[in-house]
Tab-separated table of C-alpha atoms and ligand atoms in Angstrom:
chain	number	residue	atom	x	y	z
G	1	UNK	CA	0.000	0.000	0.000
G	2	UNK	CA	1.264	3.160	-0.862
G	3	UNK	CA	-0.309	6.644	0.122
G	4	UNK	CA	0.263	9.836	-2.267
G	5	UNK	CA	0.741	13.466	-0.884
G	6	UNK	CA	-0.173	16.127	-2.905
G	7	UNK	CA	0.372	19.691	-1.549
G	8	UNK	CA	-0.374	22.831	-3.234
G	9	UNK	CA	-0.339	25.404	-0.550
G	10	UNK	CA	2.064	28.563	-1.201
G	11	UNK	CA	2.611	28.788	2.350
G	12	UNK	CA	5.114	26.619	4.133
G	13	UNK	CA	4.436	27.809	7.161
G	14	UNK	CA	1.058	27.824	9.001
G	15	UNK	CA	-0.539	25.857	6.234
G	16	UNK	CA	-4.057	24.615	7.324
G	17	UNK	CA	-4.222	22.439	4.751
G	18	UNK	CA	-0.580	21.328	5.669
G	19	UNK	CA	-1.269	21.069	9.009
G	20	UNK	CA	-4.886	18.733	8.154
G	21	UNK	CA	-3.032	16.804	5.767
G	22	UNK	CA	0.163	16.219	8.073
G	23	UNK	CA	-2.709	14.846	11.327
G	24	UNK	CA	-3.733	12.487	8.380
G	25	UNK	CA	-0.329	11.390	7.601
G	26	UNK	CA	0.584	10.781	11.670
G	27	UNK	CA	-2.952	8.555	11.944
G	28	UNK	CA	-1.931	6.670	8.535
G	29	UNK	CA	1.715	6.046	9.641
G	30	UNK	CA	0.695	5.159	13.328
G	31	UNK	CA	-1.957	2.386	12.225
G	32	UNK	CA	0.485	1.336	9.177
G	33	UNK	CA	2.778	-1.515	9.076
G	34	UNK	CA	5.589	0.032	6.696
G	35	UNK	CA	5.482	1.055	3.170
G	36	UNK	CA	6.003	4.754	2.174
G	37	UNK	CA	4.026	7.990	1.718
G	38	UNK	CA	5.234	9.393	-1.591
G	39	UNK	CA	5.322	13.411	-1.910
G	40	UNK	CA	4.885	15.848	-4.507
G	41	UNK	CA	4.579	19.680	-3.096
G	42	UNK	CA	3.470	21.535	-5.940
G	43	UNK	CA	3.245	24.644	-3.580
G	44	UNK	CA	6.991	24.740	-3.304
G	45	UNK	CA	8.185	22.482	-6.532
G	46	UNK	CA	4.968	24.210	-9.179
G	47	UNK	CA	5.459	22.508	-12.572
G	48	UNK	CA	5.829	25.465	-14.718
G	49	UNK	CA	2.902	26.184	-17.062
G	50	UNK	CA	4.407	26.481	-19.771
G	51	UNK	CA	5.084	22.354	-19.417
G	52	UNK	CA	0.817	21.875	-19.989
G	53	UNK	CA	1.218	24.106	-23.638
G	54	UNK	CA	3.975	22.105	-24.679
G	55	UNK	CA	2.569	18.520	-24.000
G	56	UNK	CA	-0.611	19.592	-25.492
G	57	UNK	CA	1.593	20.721	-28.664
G	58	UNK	CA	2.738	17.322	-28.346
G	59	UNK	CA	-0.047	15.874	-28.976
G	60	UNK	CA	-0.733	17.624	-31.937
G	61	UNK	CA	2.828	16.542	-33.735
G	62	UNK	CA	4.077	13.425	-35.156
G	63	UNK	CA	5.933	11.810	-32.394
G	64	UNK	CA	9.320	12.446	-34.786
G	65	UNK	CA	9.062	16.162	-35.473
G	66	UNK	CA	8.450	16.705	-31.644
G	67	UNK	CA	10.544	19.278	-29.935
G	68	UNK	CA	12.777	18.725	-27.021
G	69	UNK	CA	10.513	20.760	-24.950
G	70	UNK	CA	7.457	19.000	-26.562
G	71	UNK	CA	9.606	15.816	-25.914
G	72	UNK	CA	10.638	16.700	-22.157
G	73	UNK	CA	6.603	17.869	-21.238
G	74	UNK	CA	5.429	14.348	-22.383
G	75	UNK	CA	7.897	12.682	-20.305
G	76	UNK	CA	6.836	14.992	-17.172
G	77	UNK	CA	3.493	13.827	-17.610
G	78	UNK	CA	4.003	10.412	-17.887
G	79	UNK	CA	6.448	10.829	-14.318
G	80	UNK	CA	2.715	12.257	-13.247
G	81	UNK	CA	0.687	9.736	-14.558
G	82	UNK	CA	2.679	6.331	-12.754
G	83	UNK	CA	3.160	8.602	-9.594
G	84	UNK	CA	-0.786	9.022	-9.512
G	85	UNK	CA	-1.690	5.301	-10.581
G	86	UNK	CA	1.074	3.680	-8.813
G	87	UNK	CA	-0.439	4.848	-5.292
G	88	UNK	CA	-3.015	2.794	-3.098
G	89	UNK	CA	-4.756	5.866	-2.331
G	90	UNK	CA	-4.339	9.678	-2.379
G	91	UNK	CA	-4.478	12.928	-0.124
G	92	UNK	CA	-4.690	16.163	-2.071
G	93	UNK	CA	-4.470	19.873	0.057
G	94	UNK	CA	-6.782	22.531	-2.083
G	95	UNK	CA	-6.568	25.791	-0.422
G	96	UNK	CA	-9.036	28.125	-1.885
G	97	UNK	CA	-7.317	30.986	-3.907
G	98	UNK	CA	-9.459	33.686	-5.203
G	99	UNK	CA	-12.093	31.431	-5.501
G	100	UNK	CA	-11.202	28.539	-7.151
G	101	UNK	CA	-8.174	25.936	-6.909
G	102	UNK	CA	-4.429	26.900	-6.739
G	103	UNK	CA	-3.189	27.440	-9.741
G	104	UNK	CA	-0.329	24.675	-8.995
G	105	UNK	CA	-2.675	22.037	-8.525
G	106	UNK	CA	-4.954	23.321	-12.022
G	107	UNK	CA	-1.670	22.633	-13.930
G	108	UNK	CA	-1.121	19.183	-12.477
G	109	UNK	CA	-4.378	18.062	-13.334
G	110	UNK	CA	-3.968	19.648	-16.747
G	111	UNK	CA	-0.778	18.122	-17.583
G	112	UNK	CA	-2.199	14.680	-16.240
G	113	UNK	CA	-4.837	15.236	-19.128
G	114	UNK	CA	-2.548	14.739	-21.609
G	115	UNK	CA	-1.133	11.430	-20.547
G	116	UNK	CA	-3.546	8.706	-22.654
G	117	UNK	CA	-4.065	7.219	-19.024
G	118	UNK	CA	-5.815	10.231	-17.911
G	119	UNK	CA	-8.067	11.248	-21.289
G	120	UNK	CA	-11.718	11.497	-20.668
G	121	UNK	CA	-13.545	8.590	-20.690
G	122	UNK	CA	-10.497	6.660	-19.059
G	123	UNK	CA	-11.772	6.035	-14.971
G	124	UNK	CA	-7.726	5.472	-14.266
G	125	UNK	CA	-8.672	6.080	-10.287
G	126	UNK	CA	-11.424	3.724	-10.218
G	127	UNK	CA	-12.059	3.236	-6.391
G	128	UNK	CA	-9.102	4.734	-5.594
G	129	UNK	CA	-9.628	6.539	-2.185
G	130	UNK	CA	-9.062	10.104	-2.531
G	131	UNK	CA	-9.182	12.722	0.365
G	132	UNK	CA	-9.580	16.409	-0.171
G	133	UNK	CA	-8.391	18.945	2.492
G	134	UNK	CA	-10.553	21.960	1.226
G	135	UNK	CA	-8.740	24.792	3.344
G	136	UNK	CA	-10.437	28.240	2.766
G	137	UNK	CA	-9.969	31.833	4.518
G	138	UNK	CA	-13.844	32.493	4.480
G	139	UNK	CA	-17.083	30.837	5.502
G	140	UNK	CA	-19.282	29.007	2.383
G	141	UNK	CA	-21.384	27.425	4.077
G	142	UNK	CA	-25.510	27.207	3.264
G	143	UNK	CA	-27.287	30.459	4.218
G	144	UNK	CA	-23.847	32.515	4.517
G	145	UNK	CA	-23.310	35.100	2.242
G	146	UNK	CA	-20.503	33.408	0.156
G	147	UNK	CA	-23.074	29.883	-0.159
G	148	UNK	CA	-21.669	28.589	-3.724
G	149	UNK	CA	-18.661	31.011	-4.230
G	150	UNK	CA	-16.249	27.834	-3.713
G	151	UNK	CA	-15.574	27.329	-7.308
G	152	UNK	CA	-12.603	25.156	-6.752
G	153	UNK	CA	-13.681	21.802	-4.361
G	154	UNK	CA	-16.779	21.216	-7.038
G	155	UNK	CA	-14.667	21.357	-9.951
G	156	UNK	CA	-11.883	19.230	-8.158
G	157	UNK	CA	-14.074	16.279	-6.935
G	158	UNK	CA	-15.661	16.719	-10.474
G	159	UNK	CA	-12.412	15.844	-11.919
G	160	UNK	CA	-11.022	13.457	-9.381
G	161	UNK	CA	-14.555	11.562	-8.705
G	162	UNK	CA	-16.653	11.867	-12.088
G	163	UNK	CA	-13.729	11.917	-14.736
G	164	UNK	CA	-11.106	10.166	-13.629
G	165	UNK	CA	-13.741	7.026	-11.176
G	166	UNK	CA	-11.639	8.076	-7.818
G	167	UNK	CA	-14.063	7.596	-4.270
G	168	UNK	CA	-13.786	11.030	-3.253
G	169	UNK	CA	-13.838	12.183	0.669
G	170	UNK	CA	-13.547	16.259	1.052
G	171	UNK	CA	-12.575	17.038	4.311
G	172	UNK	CA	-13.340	20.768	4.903
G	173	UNK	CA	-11.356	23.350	6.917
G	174	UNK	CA	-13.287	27.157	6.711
G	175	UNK	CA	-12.714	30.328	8.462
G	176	UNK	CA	-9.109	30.247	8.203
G	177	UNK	CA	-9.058	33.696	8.319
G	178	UNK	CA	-10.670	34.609	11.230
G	179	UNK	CA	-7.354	34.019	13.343
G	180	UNK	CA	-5.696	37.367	11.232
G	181	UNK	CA	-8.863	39.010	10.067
G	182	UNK	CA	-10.040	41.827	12.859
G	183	UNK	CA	-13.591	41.616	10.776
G	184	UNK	CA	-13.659	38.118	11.533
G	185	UNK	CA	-12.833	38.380	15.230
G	186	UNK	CA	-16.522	36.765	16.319
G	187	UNK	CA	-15.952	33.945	13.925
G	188	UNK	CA	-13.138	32.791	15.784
G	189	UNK	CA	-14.375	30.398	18.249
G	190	UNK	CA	-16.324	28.648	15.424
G	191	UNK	CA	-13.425	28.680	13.327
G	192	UNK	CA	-11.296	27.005	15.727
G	193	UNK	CA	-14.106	24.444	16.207
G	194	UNK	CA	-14.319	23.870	12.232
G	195	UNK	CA	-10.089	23.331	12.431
G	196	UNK	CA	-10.497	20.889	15.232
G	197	UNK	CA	-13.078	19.091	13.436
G	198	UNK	CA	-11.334	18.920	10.415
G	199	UNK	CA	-8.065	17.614	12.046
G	200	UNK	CA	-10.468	14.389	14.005
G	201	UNK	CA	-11.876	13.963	10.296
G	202	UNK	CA	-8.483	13.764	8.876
G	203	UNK	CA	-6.685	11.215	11.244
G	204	UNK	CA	-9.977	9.080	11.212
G	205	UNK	CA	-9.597	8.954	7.584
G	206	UNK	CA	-5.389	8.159	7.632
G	207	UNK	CA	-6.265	5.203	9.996
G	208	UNK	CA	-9.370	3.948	7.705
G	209	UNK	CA	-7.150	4.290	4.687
G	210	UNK	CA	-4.596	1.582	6.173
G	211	UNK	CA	-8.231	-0.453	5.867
B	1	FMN	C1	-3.740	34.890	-2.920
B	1	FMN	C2	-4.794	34.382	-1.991
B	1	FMN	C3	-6.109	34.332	-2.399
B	1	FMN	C4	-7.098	33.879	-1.529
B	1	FMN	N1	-8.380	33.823	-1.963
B	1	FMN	C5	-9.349	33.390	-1.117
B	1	FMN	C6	-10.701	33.320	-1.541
B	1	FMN	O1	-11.048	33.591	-2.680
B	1	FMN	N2	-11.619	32.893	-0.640
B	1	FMN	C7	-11.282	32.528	0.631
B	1	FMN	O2	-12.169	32.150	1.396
B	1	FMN	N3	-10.005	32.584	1.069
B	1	FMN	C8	-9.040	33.000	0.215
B	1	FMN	N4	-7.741	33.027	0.620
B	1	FMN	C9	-7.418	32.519	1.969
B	1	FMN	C10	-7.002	31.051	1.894
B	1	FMN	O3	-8.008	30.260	1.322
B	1	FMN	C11	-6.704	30.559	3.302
B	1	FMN	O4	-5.644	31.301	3.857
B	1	FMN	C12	-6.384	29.082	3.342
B	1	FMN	O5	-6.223	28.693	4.691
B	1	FMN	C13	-5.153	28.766	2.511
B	1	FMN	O6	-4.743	27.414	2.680
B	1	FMN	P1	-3.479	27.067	3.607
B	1	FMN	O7	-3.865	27.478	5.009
B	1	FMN	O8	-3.285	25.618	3.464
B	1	FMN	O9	-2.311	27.867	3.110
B	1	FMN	C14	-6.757	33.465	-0.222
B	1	FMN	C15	-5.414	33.495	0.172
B	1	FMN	C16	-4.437	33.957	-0.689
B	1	FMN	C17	-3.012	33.976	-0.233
């Protein structure tokens, strides 16, 4: 069994997300008997963009007319592709930037598109446990003001659960703001009830992934 740790928070320090994923990590490696959690931080290692154009210009050439940058982005997304198949099950951190998904993460899924594993129509995750930690600075819950502005965790379990067959659990940490935000200074007691929560949710779900 192998788990797969995907990070795409910019911040290295005082990451919720981080700090979620690393309680599910501790409950996985406690209740685990020995193989390895494999680690890709696209936060701090992003696979530049420009990788997605050229693979998708790949795809439009004759394999022996390709560039070497056409050459080197199909190769990166085949390193993708066996990473993401070749794990048991995997955690993915999605903070919520300006409404939607990091842009790190967006490109890995992109360039993962590209590899024939991962086309449309494909289901290469069939089953495949996958847990989101959806960390976001605001509230989005139903009633609140911002109720549906979370254009990101829809369009990620869309991709991971619909397109590509994965069994998708979001695990969701909100008001991540409210520590730093003097507007938000009521919210905090709920906020640090939400973190709390999300933690317990995360370490259940390390120690049921060993399952
Ligand atoms: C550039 C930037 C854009 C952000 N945009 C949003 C946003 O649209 N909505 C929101 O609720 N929080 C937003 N936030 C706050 C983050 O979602 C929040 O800090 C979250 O905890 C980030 O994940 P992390 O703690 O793992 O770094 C933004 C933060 C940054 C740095």
């Amino acid at each position: 069994m192998s788990l797969l740790r995907i990070d795409s928070s910019i911040r290295t320090q005082g990451s919720v997300s981080r700090e979620v994923l690393d309680s599910l990590e501790r409950s996985y490696a406690d209740t685990h008997d020995g193989t390895g959690v494999v680690r890709r931080d696209l936060g701090r290692d992003p696979i530049p963009a420009s990788t997605w154009a050229a693979a998708i210009a790949a795809g439009a050439t004759p394999e022996d007319e390709r560039t070497e940058e056409q050459r080197a982005a199909v190769a990166v997304a085949g390193e993708l592709a066996d990473e993401l198949v070749g794990a048991t099950a995997v955690v993915i951190g999605s903070p919520l930037y300006n409404f939607g998904i990091s842009a790190s993460l967006k490109s890995w899924i992109d360039i993962l598109i590209t590899d024939p594993r991962f086309a449309p129509g494909t289901s290469p995750l069939a089953g495949r446990p996958v847990v989101v930690v959806a960390s976001r600075g605001g509230g989005y819950g139903p009633g609140t003001p911002r109720e549906g502005w979370d254009h990101g965790t829809g369009w990620l379990v869309r991709i991971l659960g619909d397109v590509w067959g994965a069994d998708v659990t979001v695990v969701e940490a909100e008001l991540t703001l409210a520590e730093v935000v003097p507007a938000m200074e009521s919210l905090r007691p709920l906020a640090a009830q939400k973190r709390a929560e999300a933690h317990e949710a995360a370490e259940k779900l390390g120690a049921a992934l060993v399952a």
